[in-house]
Coordinates of C-alpha atoms in Angstrom, one line a residue:
M63 CA -10.7 -23.1 13.2
S64 CA -9.6 -24.6 16.5
T65 CA -10.4 -22.6 19.6
D66 CA -7.3 -23.8 21.3
P67 CA -4.8 -20.9 21.9
Q68 CA -2.1 -20.9 19.1
P69 CA 1.5 -20.0 19.7
H70 CA 2.1 -16.3 18.7
P71 CA 3.8 -13.2 20.1
Y72 CA 0.6 -11.3 20.9
R73 CA -1.1 -10.9 24.3
R74 CA -3.4 -7.9 23.9
C75 CA -5.6 -6.6 21.2
F76 CA -7.8 -3.4 21.0
V77 CA -11.0 -4.1 19.1
S78 CA -12.8 -1.3 17.4
G79 CA -16.1 -1.2 15.4
N80 CA -19.1 0.9 14.6
D81 CA -21.7 -1.8 15.2
P82 CA -21.8 -3.1 18.8
A83 CA -23.1 -6.6 18.0
T84 CA -20.6 -7.3 15.3
T85 CA -17.8 -5.8 17.3
A86 CA -18.6 -8.1 20.2
R87 CA -18.4 -11.1 17.9
L88 CA -15.0 -10.0 16.8
V89 CA -13.9 -9.6 20.4
E90 CA -14.9 -13.3 21.0
M91 CA -12.9 -14.4 18.0
V92 CA -9.8 -12.6 19.3
R93 CA -10.3 -14.2 22.8
A94 CA -10.7 -17.6 21.2
L95 CA -7.1 -17.3 20.2
G96 CA -6.0 -16.8 23.8
I97 CA -5.5 -13.1 23.4
E98 CA -6.8 -10.4 25.8
A99 CA -9.3 -8.2 23.9
A100 CA -10.2 -4.7 25.0
S101 CA -12.6 -2.2 23.5
T102 CA -14.3 1.1 24.4
D103 CA -17.0 -0.7 26.4
Q104 CA -14.3 -1.3 29.0
I105 CA -13.7 2.4 29.7
R106 CA -13.0 2.9 33.4
V107 CA -15.3 5.1 35.4
G108 CA -14.0 8.6 35.9
Q109 CA -11.7 8.6 32.9
T110 CA -12.3 10.5 29.7
I111 CA -13.0 8.4 26.6
T112 CA -10.0 9.9 24.7
Q113 CA -7.6 9.2 27.6
E114 CA -8.8 5.6 27.9
V115 CA -8.7 4.9 24.2
V116 CA -5.1 6.1 24.0
R117 CA -4.2 3.9 27.0
L118 CA -5.9 0.8 25.6
I119 CA -4.4 1.2 22.2
T120 CA -1.0 2.0 23.5
D121 CA -1.1 -1.2 25.7
A122 CA -2.3 -3.3 22.8
D123 CA 0.0 -5.4 20.5
F124 CA -2.4 -4.9 17.6
I125 CA -5.8 -3.6 16.6
A126 CA -8.7 -5.5 15.1
V127 CA -11.4 -3.4 13.4
V128 CA -14.8 -4.1 11.9
I129 CA -16.3 -1.4 9.8
T130 CA -20.0 -1.4 8.6
D131 CA -22.0 1.3 6.8
R132 CA -22.7 3.2 10.1
A133 CA -21.0 6.4 11.2
Q134 CA -17.2 5.7 11.0
A135 CA -15.6 8.8 12.6
F136 CA -14.5 7.3 15.9
V137 CA -13.4 4.1 14.3
A138 CA -11.2 6.0 11.8
Y139 CA -9.7 7.9 14.8
E140 CA -8.9 4.7 16.7
L141 CA -7.5 3.0 13.6
G142 CA -5.4 6.0 12.7
L143 CA -4.1 6.3 16.3
A144 CA -3.1 2.6 16.3
Q145 CA -1.3 2.9 13.0
G146 CA 0.4 6.1 14.1
L147 CA 1.8 4.1 17.0
G148 CA 3.0 1.4 14.6
K149 CA 0.4 -1.3 15.6
P150 CA -0.4 -4.0 13.1
A151 CA -4.0 -3.8 12.0
F152 CA -6.6 -6.4 11.0
V153 CA -9.6 -4.7 9.3
V154 CA -12.9 -6.2 8.3
F155 CA -15.1 -4.3 5.9
V156 CA -18.8 -5.2 5.9
G157 CA -20.8 -4.7 2.8
G158 CA -17.9 -4.8 0.3
Q159 CA -16.7 -1.2 0.9
A160 CA -12.9 -0.8 1.1
L161 CA -10.3 1.8 1.9
D162 CA -6.7 1.9 0.8
L163 CA -5.0 1.4 4.1
A164 CA -1.2 1.0 4.4
S165 CA 0.2 -1.7 6.6
A166 CA -3.2 -3.2 7.3
Y167 CA -4.6 -6.7 6.4
M168 CA -8.0 -6.1 5.0
V169 CA -10.9 -8.6 4.5
S170 CA -14.3 -7.8 2.9
I171 CA -17.5 -9.7 3.7
A172 CA -21.0 -9.2 2.3
D173 CA -22.8 -8.6 5.6
D174 CA -22.3 -8.9 9.3
R175 CA -23.7 -12.5 9.4
E176 CA -20.5 -13.6 7.8
I177 CA -18.2 -12.2 10.5
E178 CA -17.2 -15.7 11.7
S179 CA -15.9 -16.5 8.2
V180 CA -12.8 -14.3 8.8
A181 CA -11.7 -16.4 11.7
D182 CA -9.0 -18.2 9.7
D183 CA -7.8 -14.9 8.3
L184 CA -7.5 -13.5 11.8
E185 CA -5.6 -16.6 13.1
R186 CA -3.2 -16.4 10.2
F187 CA -2.7 -12.7 10.7
V188 CA -1.9 -13.2 14.3
R189 CA 0.7 -15.9 13.5
H190 CA 2.5 -13.8 10.9
A191 CA 2.1 -10.1 11.6
K192 CA 5.1 -8.8 13.5
R193 CA 5.1 -7.2 16.9
P194 CA 4.8 -3.4 17.1
G195 CA 8.2 -1.7 16.5
T196 CA 9.6 -4.8 14.8
P197 CA 10.8 -3.5 11.4
P198 CA 11.1 -5.8 8.3
S199 CA 14.5 -7.5 8.3
R200 CA 16.9 -5.3 6.4
G201 CA 20.1 -6.6 7.8
E202 CA 22.2 -9.5 6.9
P203 CA 20.4 -12.1 4.8
A204 CA 19.8 -15.6 6.2
P205 CA 22.6 -18.2 5.6
A206 CA 22.6 -19.6 2.1
Q207 CA 20.8 -23.0 1.5
P208 CA 21.4 -25.0 -1.6
L209 CA 18.3 -25.7 -3.7
D210 CA 19.9 -28.2 -6.1
W211 CA 16.9 -30.4 -5.6
A212 CA 14.6 -27.7 -7.1
R213 CA 16.9 -27.2 -10.1
D214 CA 16.9 -30.9 -10.7
R215 CA 13.1 -31.1 -10.6
L216 CA 12.8 -28.0 -12.8
K217 CA 15.1 -29.6 -15.4
A218 CA 13.0 -32.8 -15.4
L219 CA 9.8 -30.7 -15.8
R220 CA 11.3 -28.9 -18.9
A221 CA 11.7 -32.3 -20.5
E222 CA 8.2 -33.5 -19.5
N223 CA 5.4 -33.2 -22.0
G224 CA 2.5 -34.9 -20.1
P225 CA -0.7 -33.3 -18.8
D226 CA 0.7 -33.2 -15.3
R227 CA 3.6 -30.9 -16.1
Y228 CA 1.6 -27.7 -15.2
R229 CA 0.3 -29.1 -11.9
D230 CA 3.8 -30.4 -11.0
F231 CA 5.2 -26.9 -11.7
E232 CA 2.7 -25.5 -9.2
V233 CA 3.7 -28.0 -6.6
L234 CA 7.4 -27.2 -7.2
C235 CA 6.8 -23.5 -6.8
A236 CA 5.0 -24.2 -3.5
E237 CA 7.9 -26.2 -2.1
I238 CA 10.4 -23.5 -3.1
F239 CA 8.4 -20.9 -1.3
R240 CA 8.2 -23.1 1.8
A241 CA 12.0 -23.4 1.7
A242 CA 11.9 -19.6 2.3
D243 CA 9.9 -20.3 5.6
A244 CA 6.7 -19.1 3.9
E245 CA 3.3 -20.5 4.7
V246 CA 1.8 -21.7 1.4
A247 CA -1.7 -22.8 0.5
L248 CA -2.2 -24.7 -2.7
V249 CA -5.5 -23.4 -4.1
G250 CA -6.2 -26.5 -6.1
D251 CA -9.6 -26.5 -7.9
D252 CA -11.0 -23.5 -6.0
R253 CA -11.0 -21.1 -8.9
T254 CA -12.8 -18.4 -6.8
V255 CA -9.3 -17.4 -5.4
G256 CA -8.0 -16.6 -8.9
A257 CA -4.5 -17.9 -8.3
D258 CA -2.6 -21.1 -7.8
L259 CA -1.0 -20.3 -4.4
V260 CA -1.6 -18.1 -1.4
V261 CA 1.7 -17.3 0.2
W262 CA 2.6 -15.6 3.5
L263 CA 6.1 -14.1 3.4
N264 CA 6.9 -12.4 6.7
D265 CA 8.4 -9.1 5.6
I266 CA 5.9 -8.7 2.8
A267 CA 3.0 -9.5 5.1
F268 CA 4.3 -6.9 7.5
E269 CA 4.6 -4.1 4.9
L270 CA 1.5 -4.9 2.8
G271 CA -0.7 -6.4 5.5
G272 CA -1.6 -9.7 4.1
P273 CA -0.7 -12.7 1.9
T274 CA 0.6 -12.7 -1.7
L275 CA -1.2 -14.4 -4.5
V276 CA 1.0 -16.5 -6.8
E277 CA 0.1 -17.7 -10.3
C278 CA 2.5 -20.4 -11.7
K279 CA 2.8 -20.6 -15.4
F280 CA 5.0 -23.0 -17.6
Y281 CA 4.9 -21.5 -21.1
G282 CA 5.5 -23.3 -24.3
G283 CA 6.1 -22.0 -27.9
G284 CA 8.4 -19.3 -29.2
V285 CA 9.7 -16.3 -27.3
G286 CA 7.0 -14.1 -28.9
S287 CA 4.3 -16.5 -27.7
V288 CA 5.7 -16.5 -24.2
I289 CA 5.7 -12.7 -24.0
K290 CA 2.2 -12.5 -25.5
N291 CA 0.8 -15.2 -23.2
S292 CA 2.5 -13.7 -20.1
E293 CA 0.9 -10.3 -20.8
A294 CA -2.5 -11.9 -21.0
T295 CA -1.8 -13.7 -17.6
V296 CA -0.8 -10.4 -16.0
R297 CA -4.0 -8.8 -17.2
S298 CA -6.0 -11.7 -15.8
I299 CA -4.3 -11.4 -12.4
E300 CA -4.9 -7.7 -12.4
A301 CA -8.6 -8.5 -12.7
V302 CA -8.4 -10.9 -9.8
M303 CA -6.7 -8.1 -7.7
D304 CA -9.6 -5.8 -8.5
R305 CA -12.1 -8.1 -6.7
S306 CA -9.8 -9.4 -3.9
D307 CA -8.2 -8.1 -0.7
A308 CA -4.7 -8.9 -1.8
K309 CA -2.3 -6.1 -2.4
L310 CA 0.4 -8.0 -4.3
A311 CA 0.5 -10.9 -6.7
L312 CA 3.4 -12.8 -8.4
L313 CA 3.5 -14.4 -11.8
V314 CA 6.2 -17.1 -11.3
Y315 CA 7.0 -18.5 -14.8
D316 CA 9.3 -20.7 -16.8
H317 CA 9.3 -22.0 -20.4
D318 CA 11.0 -24.6 -22.5
R319 CA 13.1 -22.3 -24.6
L320 CA 16.9 -22.9 -24.6
K321 CA 17.7 -19.2 -23.9
A322 CA 17.1 -17.6 -20.4
P323 CA 13.5 -16.6 -19.8
P324 CA 12.9 -13.1 -21.1
S325 CA 11.9 -10.1 -18.9
L326 CA 8.1 -10.1 -18.9
H327 CA 5.5 -7.4 -18.4
E328 CA 4.6 -6.5 -14.8
T329 CA 2.7 -3.8 -12.9
P330 CA 3.1 -2.5 -9.3
R331 CA 0.5 -5.0 -8.2
V332 CA 1.6 -8.0 -10.3
L333 CA 5.3 -8.8 -10.5
S334 CA 6.7 -11.3 -13.0
L335 CA 9.5 -13.5 -11.6
A336 CA 11.4 -16.2 -13.5
I337 CA 11.5 -19.4 -11.4
E338 CA 15.3 -19.4 -11.6
D339 CA 15.4 -16.0 -9.9
V340 CA 13.1 -17.2 -7.2
I341 CA 15.3 -20.2 -6.5
Q342 CA 18.4 -18.0 -6.4
A343 CA 16.8 -15.5 -4.0
V344 CA 15.6 -18.3 -1.6
E345 CA 19.1 -19.8 -1.7
H346 CA 20.6 -16.5 -0.6
G347 CA 17.9 -15.8 2.0
N348 CA 16.7 -12.5 0.4
L349 CA 13.4 -13.5 -1.3
D350 CA 11.3 -10.9 0.6
K351 CA 13.9 -8.2 0.0
M352 CA 14.1 -9.0 -3.7
I353 CA 10.3 -8.9 -4.1
L354 CA 9.9 -5.6 -2.2
K355 CA 12.7 -4.1 -4.2
R356 CA 11.1 -5.1 -7.5
R357 CA 7.8 -3.7 -6.3
E358 CA 9.4 -0.3 -5.5
R359 CA 10.9 -0.3 -8.9
A360 CA 7.6 -1.1 -10.5
L361 CA 5.9 1.7 -8.5
F362 CA 8.5 4.2 -9.5
A363 CA 8.3 3.2 -13.2
G364 CA 4.5 3.6 -13.1
R365 CA 4.6 7.2 -11.8
P366 CA 3.8 10.0 -14.2
Q367 CA 7.0 11.8 -15.2

């Protein structure tokens, strides 16, 4: 990661942690991005710790936290205070432990010697997480943009039978997400990620605290085979979610049947979206809103009655 300051809306960060050495390294990573970093070691003489913590967190644009297996009470207090004030949170868990934190981007590392490995995640978080008090956009959608080029390429893919069709479908999906102003990383041969794409969509990153994993599938065979294979894909993605920091994944699919793609199995963590629905949502500027609405519906459907 470059140490040159990157353009972003943040100026101040409060850094918290229960291991002084690891916390100091996180402070340096924040400062390398051109952001002022404050922590409890900067408490002013004559002030109570609680008063100063409240002041520093209130003045900060976001909080960065590193949590080890040491005592965590004051770290939990500082993180809770920051989230209560609506501050975006970047949280690193050392040792693989994890908590279910709302509106926080969480990264797990094996031990504190790997703290520098989260530098790219921190930089990406800073570029995408919204400023305190900035709600997800719920107003008028962005102006419509035609994606006829995407439909033309999808039509050509449906007629293609070569070995490159599946890879070409992944590339097409990536370009469609980029048309929605998302940052997209093609995973390629790195199967440790467990998905084809890693996608940052602004409103979803704000609400869920991180990127969305995307698995792209072009199914062949009859409708029954499509449904059966898609259920197996969702189960596989669920297993990936169990061992990753991601909070949401998408199965973006198409198949070569003449009829419209069927509604496929999904869970609150893995949504199944027909590529045609994604194209239409991007055209109307409401992809984030559509995904969050589908997630709310899946959450409601999964509640015990």
